[in-house]
PDB file of C-alpha atoms in Angstrom:
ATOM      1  CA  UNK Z1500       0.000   0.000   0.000  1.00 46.00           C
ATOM      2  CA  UNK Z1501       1.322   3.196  -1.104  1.00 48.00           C
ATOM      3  CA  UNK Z1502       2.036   6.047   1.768  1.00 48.00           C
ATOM      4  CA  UNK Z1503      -0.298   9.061   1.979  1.00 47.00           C
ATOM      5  CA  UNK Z1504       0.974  12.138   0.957  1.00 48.00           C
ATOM      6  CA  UNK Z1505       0.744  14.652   3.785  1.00 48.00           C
ATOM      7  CA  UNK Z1506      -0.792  18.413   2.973  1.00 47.00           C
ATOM      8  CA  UNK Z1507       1.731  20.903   4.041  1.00 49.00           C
ATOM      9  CA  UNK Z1508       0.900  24.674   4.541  1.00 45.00           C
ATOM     10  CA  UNK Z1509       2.290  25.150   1.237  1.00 46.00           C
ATOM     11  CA  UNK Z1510       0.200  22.844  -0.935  1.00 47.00           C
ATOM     12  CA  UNK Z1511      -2.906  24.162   1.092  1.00 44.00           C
ATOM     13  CA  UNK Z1512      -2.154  27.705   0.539  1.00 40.00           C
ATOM     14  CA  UNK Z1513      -2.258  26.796  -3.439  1.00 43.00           C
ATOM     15  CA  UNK Z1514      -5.201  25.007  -2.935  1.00 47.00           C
ATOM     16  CA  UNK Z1515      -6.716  27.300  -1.137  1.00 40.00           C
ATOM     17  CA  UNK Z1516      -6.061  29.871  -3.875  1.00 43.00           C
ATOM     18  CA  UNK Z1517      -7.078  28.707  -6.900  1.00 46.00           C
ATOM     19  CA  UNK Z1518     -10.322  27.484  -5.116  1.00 46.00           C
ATOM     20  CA  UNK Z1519     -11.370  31.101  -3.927  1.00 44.00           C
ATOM     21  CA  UNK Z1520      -9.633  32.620  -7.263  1.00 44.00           C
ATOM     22  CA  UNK Z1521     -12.454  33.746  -9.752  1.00 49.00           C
ATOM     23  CA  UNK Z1522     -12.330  32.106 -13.261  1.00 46.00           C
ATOM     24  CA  UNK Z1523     -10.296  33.651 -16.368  1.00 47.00           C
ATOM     25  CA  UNK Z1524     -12.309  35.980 -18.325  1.00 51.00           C
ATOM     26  CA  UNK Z1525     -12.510  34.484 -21.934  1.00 47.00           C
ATOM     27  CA  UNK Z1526      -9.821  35.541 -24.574  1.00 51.00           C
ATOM     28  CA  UNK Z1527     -11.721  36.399 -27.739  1.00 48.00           C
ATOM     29  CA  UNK Z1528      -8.106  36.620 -29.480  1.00 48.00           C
ATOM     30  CA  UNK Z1529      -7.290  33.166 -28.872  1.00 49.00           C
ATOM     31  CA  UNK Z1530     -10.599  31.871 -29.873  1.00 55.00           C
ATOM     32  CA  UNK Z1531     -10.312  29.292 -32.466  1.00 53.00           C
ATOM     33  CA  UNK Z1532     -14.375  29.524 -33.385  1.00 57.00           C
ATOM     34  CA  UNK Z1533     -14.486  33.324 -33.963  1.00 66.00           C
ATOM     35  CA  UNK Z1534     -12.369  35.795 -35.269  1.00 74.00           C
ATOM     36  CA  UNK Z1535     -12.854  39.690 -34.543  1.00 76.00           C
ATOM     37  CA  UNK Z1536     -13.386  42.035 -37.420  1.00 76.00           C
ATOM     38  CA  UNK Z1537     -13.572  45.623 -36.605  1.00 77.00           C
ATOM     39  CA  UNK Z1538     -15.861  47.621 -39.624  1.00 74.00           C
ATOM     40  CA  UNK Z1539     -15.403  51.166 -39.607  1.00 72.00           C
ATOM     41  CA  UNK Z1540     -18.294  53.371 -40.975  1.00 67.00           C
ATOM     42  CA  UNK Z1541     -17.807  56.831 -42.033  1.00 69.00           C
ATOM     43  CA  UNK Z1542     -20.326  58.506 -39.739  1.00 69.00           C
ATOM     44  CA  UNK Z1543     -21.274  55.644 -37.523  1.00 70.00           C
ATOM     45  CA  UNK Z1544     -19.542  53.946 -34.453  1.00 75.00           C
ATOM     46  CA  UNK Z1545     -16.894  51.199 -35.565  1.00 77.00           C
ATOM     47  CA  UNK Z1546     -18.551  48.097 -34.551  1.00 74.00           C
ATOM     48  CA  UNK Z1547     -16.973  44.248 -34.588  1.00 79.00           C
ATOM     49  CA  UNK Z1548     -17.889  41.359 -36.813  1.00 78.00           C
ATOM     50  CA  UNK Z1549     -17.584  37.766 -35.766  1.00 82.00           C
ATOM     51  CA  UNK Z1550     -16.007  35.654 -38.460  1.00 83.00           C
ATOM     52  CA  UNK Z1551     -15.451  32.109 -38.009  1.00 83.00           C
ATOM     53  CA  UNK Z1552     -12.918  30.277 -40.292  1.00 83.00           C
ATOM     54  CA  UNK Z1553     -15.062  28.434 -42.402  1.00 85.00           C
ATOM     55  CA  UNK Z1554     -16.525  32.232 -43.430  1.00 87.00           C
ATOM     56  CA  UNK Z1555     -12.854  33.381 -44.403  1.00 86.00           C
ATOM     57  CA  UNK Z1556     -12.167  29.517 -46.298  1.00 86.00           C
ATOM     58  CA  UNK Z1557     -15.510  30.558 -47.550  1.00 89.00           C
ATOM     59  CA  UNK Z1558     -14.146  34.073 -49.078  1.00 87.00           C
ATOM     60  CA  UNK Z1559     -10.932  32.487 -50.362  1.00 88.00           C
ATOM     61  CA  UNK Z1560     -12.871  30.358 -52.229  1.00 88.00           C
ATOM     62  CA  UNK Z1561     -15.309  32.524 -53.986  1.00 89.00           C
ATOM     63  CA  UNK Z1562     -12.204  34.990 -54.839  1.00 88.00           C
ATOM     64  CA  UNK Z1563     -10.193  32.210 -56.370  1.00 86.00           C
ATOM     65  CA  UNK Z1564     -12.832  31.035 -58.141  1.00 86.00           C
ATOM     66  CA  UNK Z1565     -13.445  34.597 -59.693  1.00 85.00           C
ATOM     67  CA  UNK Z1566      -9.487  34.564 -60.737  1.00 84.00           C
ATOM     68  CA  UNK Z1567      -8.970  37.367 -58.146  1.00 81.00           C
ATOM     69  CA  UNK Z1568      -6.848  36.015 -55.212  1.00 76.00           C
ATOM     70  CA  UNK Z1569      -3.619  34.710 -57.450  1.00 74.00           C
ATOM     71  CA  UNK Z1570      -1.542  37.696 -55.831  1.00 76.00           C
ATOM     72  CA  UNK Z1571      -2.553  37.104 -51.994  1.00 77.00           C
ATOM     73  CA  UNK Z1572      -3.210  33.686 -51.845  1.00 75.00           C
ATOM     74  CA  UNK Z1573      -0.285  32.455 -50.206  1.00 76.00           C
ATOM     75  CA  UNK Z1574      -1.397  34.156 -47.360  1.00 78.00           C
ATOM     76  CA  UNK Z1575      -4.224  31.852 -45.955  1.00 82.00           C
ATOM     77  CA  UNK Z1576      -3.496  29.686 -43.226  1.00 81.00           C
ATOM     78  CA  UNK Z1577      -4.304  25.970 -44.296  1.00 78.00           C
ATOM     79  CA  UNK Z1578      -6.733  24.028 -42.052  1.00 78.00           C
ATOM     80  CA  UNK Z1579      -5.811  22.687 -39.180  1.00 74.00           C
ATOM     81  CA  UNK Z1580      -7.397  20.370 -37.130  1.00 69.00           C
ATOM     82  CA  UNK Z1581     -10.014  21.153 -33.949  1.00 63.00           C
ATOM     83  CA  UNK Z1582      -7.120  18.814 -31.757  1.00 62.00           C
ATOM     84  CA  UNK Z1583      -4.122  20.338 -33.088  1.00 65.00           C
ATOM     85  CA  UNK Z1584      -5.615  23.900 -32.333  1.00 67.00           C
ATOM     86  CA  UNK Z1585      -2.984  24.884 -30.110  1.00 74.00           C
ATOM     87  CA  UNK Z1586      -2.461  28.529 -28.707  1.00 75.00           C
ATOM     88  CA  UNK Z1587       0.153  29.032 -31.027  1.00 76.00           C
ATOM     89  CA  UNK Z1588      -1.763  27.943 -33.546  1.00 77.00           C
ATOM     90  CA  UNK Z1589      -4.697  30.136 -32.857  1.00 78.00           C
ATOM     91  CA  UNK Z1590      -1.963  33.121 -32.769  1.00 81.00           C
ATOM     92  CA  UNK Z1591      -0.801  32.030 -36.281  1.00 81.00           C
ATOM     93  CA  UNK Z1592      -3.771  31.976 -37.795  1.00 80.00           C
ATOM     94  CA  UNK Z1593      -5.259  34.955 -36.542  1.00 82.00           C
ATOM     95  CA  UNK Z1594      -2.353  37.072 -37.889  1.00 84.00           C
ATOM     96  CA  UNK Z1595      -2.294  35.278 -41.438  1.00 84.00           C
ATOM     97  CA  UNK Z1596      -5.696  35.992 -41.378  1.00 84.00           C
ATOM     98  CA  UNK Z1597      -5.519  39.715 -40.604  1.00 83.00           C
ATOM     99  CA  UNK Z1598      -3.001  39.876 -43.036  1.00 85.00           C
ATOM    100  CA  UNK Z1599      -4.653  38.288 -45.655  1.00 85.00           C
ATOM    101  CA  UNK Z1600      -7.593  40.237 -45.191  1.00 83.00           C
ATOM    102  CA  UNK Z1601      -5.262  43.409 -45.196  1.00 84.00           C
ATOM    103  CA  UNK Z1602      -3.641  42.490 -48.904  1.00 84.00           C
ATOM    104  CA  UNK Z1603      -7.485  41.479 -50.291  1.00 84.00           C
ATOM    105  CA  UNK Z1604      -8.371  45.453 -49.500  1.00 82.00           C
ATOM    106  CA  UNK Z1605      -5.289  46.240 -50.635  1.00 82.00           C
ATOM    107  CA  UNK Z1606      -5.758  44.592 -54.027  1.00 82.00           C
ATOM    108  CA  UNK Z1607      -9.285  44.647 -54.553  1.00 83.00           C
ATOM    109  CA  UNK Z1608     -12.104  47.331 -54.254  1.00 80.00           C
ATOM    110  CA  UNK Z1609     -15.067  46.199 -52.184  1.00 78.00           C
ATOM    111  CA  UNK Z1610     -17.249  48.419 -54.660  1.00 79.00           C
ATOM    112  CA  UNK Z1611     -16.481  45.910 -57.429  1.00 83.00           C
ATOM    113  CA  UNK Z1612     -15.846  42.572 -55.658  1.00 85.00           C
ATOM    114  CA  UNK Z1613     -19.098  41.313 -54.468  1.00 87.00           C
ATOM    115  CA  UNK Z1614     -17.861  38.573 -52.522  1.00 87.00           C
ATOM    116  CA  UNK Z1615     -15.658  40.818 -49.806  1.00 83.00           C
ATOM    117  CA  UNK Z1616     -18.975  43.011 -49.518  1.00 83.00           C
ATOM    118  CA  UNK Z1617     -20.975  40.137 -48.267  1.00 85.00           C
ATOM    119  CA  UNK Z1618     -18.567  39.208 -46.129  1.00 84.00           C
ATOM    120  CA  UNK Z1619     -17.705  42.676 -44.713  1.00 81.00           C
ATOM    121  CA  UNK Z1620     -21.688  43.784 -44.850  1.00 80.00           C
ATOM    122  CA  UNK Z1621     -23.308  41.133 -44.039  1.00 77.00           C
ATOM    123  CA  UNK Z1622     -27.130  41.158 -43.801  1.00 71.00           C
ATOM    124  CA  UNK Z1623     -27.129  45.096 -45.347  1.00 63.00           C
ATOM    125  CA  UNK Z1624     -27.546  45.712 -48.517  1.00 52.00           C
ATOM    126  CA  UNK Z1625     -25.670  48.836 -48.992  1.00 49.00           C
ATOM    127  CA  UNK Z1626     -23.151  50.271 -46.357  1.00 45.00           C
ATOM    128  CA  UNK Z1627     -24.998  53.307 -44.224  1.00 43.00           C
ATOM    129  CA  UNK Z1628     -23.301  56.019 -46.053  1.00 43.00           C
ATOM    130  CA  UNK Z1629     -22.044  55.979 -49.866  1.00 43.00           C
ATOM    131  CA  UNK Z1630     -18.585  57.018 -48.807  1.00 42.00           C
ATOM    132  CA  UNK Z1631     -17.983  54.803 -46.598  1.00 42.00           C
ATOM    133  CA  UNK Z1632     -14.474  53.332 -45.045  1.00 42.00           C
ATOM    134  CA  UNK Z1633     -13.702  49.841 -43.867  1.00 45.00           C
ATOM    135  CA  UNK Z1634     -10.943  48.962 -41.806  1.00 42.00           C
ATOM    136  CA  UNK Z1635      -9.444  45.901 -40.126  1.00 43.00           C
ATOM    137  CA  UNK Z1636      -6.362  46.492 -37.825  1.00 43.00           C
ATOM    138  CA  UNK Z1637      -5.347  49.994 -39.912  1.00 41.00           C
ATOM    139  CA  UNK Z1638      -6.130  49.083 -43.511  1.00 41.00           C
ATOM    140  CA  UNK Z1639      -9.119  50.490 -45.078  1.00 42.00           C
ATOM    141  CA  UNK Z1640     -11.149  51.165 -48.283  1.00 43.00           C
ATOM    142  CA  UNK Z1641     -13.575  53.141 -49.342  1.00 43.00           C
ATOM    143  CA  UNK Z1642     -16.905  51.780 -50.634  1.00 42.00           C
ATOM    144  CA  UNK Z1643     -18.689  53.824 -53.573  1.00 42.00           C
ATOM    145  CA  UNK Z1644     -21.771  52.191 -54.498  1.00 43.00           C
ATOM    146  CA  UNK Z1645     -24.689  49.864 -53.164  1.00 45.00           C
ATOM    147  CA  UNK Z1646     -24.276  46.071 -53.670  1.00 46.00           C
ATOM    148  CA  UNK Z1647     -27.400  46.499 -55.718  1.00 48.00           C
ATOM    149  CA  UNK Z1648     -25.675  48.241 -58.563  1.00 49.00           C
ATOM    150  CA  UNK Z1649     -22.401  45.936 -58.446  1.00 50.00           C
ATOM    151  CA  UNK Z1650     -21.171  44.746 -61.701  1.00 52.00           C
ATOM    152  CA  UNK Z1651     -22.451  40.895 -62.219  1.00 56.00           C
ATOM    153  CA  UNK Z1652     -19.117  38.587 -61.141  1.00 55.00           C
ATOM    154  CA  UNK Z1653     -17.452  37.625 -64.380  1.00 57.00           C
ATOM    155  CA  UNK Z1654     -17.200  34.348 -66.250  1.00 56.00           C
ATOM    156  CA  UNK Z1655     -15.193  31.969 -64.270  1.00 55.00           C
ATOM    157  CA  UNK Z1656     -11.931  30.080 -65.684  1.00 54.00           C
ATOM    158  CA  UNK Z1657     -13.423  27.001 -66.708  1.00 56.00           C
ATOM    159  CA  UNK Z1658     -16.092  28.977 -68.649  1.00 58.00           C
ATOM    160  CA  UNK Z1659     -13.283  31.326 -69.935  1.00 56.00           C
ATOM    161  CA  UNK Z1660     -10.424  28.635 -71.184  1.00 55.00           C
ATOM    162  CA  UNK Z1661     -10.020  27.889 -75.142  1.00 56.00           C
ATOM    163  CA  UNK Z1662     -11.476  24.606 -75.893  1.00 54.00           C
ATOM    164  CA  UNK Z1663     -10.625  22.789 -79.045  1.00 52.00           C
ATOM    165  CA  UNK Z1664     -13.772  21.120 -80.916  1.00 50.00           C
ATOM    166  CA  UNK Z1665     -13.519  17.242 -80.196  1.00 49.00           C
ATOM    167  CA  UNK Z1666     -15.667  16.418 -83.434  1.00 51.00           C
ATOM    168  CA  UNK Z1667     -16.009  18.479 -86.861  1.00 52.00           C
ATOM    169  CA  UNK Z1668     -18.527  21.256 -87.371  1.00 57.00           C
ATOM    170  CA  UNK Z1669     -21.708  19.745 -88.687  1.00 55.00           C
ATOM    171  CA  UNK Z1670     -22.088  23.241 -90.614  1.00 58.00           C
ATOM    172  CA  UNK Z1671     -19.243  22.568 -92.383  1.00 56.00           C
ATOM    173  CA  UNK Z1672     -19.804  18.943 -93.652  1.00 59.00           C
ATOM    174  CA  UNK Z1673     -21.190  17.615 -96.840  1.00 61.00           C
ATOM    175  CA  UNK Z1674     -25.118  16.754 -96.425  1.00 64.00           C
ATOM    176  CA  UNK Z1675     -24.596  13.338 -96.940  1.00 61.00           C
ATOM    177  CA  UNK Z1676     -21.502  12.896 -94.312  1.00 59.00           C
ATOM    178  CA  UNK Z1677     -24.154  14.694 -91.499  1.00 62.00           C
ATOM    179  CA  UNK Z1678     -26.726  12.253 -92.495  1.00 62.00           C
ATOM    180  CA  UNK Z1679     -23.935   9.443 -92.240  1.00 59.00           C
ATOM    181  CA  UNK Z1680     -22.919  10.541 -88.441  1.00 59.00           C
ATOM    182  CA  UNK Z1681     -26.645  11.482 -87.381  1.00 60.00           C
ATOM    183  CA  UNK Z1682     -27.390   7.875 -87.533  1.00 57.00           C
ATOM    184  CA  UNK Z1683     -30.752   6.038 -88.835  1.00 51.00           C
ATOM    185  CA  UNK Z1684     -33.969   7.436 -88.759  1.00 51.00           C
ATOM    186  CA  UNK Z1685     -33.455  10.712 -90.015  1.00 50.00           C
ATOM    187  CA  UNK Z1686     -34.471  12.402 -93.024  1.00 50.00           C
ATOM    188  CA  UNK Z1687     -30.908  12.154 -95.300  1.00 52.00           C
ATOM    189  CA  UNK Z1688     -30.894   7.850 -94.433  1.00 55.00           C
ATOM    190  CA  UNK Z1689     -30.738   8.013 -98.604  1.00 57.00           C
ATOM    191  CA  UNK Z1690     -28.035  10.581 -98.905  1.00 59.00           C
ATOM    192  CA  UNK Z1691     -26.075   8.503 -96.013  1.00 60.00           C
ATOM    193  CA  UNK Z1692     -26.382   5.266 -97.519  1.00 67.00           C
ATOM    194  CA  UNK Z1693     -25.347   6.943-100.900  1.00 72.00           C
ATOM    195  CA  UNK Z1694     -22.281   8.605 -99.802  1.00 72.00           C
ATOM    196  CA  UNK Z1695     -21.172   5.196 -98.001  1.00 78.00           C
ATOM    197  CA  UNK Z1696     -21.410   3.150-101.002  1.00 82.00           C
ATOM    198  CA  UNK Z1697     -19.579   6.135-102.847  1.00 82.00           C
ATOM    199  CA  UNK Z1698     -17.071   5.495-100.137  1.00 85.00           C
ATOM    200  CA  UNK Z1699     -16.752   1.458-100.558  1.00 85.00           C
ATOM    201  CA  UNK Z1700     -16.609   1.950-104.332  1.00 85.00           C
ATOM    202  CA  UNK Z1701     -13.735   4.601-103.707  1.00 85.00           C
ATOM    203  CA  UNK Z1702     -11.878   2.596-101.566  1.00 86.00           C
ATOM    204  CA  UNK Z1703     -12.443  -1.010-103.893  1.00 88.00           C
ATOM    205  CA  UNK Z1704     -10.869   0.964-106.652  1.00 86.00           C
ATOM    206  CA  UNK Z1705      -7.442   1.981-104.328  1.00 87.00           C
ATOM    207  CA  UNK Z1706      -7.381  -1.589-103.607  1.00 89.00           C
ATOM    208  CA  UNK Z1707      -7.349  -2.652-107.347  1.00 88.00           C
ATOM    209  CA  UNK Z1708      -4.690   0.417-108.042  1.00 89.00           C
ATOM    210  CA  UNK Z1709      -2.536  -1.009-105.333  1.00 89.00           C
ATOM    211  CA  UNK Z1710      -2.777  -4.485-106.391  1.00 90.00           C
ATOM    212  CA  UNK Z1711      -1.760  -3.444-109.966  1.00 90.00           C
ATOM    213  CA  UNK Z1712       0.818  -1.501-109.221  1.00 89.00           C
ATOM    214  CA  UNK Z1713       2.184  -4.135-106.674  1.00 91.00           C
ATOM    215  CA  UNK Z1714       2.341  -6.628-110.195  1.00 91.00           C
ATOM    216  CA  UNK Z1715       4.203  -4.055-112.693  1.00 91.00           C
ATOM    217  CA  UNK Z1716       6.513  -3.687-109.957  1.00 91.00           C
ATOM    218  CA  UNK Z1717       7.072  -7.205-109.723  1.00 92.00           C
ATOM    219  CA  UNK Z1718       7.144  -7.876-113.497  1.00 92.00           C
ATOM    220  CA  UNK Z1719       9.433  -4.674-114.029  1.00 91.00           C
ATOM    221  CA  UNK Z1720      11.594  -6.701-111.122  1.00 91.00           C
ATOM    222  CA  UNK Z1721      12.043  -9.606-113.713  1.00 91.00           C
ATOM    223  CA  UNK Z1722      12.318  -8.354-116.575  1.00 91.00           C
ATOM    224  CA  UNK Z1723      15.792  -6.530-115.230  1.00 90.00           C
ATOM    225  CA  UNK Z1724      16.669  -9.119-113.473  1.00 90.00           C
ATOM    226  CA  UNK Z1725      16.542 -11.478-117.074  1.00 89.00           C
ATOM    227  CA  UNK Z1726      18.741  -8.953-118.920  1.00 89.00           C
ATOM    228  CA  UNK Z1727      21.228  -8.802-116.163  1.00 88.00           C
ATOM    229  CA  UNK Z1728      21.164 -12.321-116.678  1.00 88.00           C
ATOM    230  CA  UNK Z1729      21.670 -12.268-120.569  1.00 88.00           C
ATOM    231  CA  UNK Z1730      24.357 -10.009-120.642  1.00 86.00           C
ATOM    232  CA  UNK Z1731      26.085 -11.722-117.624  1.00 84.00           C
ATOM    233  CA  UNK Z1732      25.865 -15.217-120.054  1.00 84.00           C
ATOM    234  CA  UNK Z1733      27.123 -13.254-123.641  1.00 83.00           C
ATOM    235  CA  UNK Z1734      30.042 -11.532-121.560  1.00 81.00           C
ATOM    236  CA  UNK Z1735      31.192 -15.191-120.502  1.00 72.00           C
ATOM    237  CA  UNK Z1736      30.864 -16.548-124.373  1.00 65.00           C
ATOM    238  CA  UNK Z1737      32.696 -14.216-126.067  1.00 60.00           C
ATOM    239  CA  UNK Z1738      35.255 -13.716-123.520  1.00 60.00           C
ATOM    240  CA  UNK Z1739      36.040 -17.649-123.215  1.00 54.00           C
ATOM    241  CA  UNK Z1740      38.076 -18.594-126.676  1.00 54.00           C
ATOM    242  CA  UNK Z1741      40.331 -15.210-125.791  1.00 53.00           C
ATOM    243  CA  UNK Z1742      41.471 -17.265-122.891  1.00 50.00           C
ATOM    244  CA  UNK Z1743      42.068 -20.095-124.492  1.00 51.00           C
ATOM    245  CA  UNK Z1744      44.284 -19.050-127.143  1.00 53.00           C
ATOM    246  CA  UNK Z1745      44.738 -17.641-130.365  1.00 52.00           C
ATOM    247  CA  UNK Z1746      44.772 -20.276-132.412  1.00 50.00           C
ATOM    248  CA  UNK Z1747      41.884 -21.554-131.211  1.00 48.00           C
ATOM    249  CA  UNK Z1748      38.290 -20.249-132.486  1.00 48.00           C
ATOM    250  CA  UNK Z1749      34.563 -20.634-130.952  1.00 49.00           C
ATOM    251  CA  UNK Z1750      32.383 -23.651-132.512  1.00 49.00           C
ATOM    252  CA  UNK Z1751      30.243 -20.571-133.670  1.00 49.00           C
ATOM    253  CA  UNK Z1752      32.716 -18.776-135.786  1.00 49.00           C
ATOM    254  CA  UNK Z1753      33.971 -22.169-137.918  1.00 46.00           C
ATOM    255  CA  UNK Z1754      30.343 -23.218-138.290  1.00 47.00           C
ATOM    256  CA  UNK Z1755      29.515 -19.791-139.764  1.00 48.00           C
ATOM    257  CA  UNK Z1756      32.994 -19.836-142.185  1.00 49.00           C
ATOM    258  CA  UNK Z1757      32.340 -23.031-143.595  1.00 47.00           C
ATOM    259  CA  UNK Z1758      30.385 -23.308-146.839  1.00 49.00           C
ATOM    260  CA  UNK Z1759      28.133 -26.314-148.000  1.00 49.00           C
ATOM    261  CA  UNK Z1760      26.462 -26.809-151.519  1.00 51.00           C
ATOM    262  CA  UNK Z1761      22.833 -27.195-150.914  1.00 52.00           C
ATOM    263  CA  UNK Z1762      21.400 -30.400-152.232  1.00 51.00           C
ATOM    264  CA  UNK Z1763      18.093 -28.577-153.248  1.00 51.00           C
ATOM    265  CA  UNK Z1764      19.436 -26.307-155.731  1.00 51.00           C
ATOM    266  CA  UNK Z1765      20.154 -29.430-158.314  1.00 50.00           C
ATOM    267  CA  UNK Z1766      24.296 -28.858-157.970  1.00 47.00           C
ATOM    268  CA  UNK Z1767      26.083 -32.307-159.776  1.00 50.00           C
ATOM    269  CA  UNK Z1768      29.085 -33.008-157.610  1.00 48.00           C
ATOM    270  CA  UNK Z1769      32.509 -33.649-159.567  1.00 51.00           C
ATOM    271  CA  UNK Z1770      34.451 -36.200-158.394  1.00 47.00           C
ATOM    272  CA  UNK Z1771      38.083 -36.997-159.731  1.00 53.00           C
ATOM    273  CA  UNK Z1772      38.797 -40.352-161.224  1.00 50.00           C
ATOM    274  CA  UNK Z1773      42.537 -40.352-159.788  1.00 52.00           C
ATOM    275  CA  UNK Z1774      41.447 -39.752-156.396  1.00 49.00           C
ATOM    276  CA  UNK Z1775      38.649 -42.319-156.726  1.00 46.00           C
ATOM    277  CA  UNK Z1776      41.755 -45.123-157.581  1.00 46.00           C
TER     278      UNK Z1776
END
């Protein structure tokens, strides 16, 4: 069994004290659900705005999705979780807050950004006087006009980006290729199924030109290749008896010098008795 730990006068006294002590008033600055924003009228009493997070995450959305927080963007604190919320934390974000509040006024006018109106006038639909100043911790602009008679937000970057046509204009095609990629059932079926067989015929004919020209290729091919072969063979004939000798002649050339009588012509053939003994 463990020994009890005996109360001295000192641990009593503390005791003692923070029992009779009255609670900590609430710091608002170190609030991580609300965030003070002061809102100074011209003409009226500066009164403060509770802003949660969210509302600012919120404004940084709407402003990036008009194309008009690109220069102070870096400035907003990412989310952080509700456990993580430390006091150091809290301090963080508070300031990148303020300061990225302070370069939106900076950068923008709240006459023409909608967005930062509604979330500096919230509720109102114009400010109280037509000149009138906003502030948060020193920075302020002026305001010129109603939220009525803002400009309408322009066209966001999705609807403003360059897109390339995925298919061809049907304005621009033949009538008979529309009726070809509207499908059956509409009115140009006859046109369709006339420009398709146009298209068969078309490409039955490049077959038979391809096949053709793939023969007089091949025949051109042979006929070369028998000449090469005919000239190769008469080089080798003519060229032999020269290597032989000089005294010795091609069957060719004798047949060609010799000289028979032809029977046919009725020629009597003389024959010499003396040779005959």
């Amino acid at each position: 069994m463990w020994p009890m730990r005996c109360a001295t006068p000192e641990t009593a006294y503390h005791s003692l004290r923070q029992a009779v002590a009255p609670a900590p008033a609430p710091n608002h600055d170190l609030d991580p659900d609300s965030l003070k924003v002061r809102v100074m009228l011209k003409g009226e009493a500066p009164r403060v705005i509770k802003k949660r997070y969210r509302d600012f995450a919120e404004l940084h959305r709407q402003l990036k999705r008009r194309g008009e927080a690109a220069r102070f963007a870096g400035f907003f604190p990412p989310k952080v979780w509700f456990g993580n919320l430390s006091s150091d934390v809290v301090i963080y974000r508070q300031r990148a807050l303020n300061l990225y509040l302070k370069q939106a006024l900076r950068d923008l006018s709240v006459d023409a950004c909608p967005p930062l109106a509604r979330f500096l006038f919230p509720g109102r639909v114009a400010p109280a006087s037509p000149a009138a100043a906003t502030s948060t911790s020193g920075t302020s602009s002026r305001v010129e006009q109603p939220e009525s008679t803002l400009p309408p937000p322009g066209p966001s970057w999705r609807a403003s980006r360059t897109r390339t046509a995925s298919f061809p204009d049907p304005t621009l095609m033949s009538p008979g290729l529309r009726a070809a990629l509207q499908g059956s059932g509409s009115p140009g079926d006859a046109d369709a199924k006339g420009y398709k067989d146009v298209i068969e015929k078309q490409r039955c004919s490049l077959l038979a030109l391809q096949r053709e020209n793939r023969e007089l290729r091949r025949a051109l091919a042979r006929a070369q290749l028998s000449a090469q072969q005919q000239d190769y063979n008469r080089s080798h004939v003519d060229s032999a008896p020269a290597a032989l000798g000089p005294g010795i002649a091609s069957s060719e050339k004798v047949a060609s010098q010799l000289e028979f009588p032809d029977p046919a012509a009725g020629a009597d053939l003389e024959v010499d008795p003396k040779e005959v003994n």
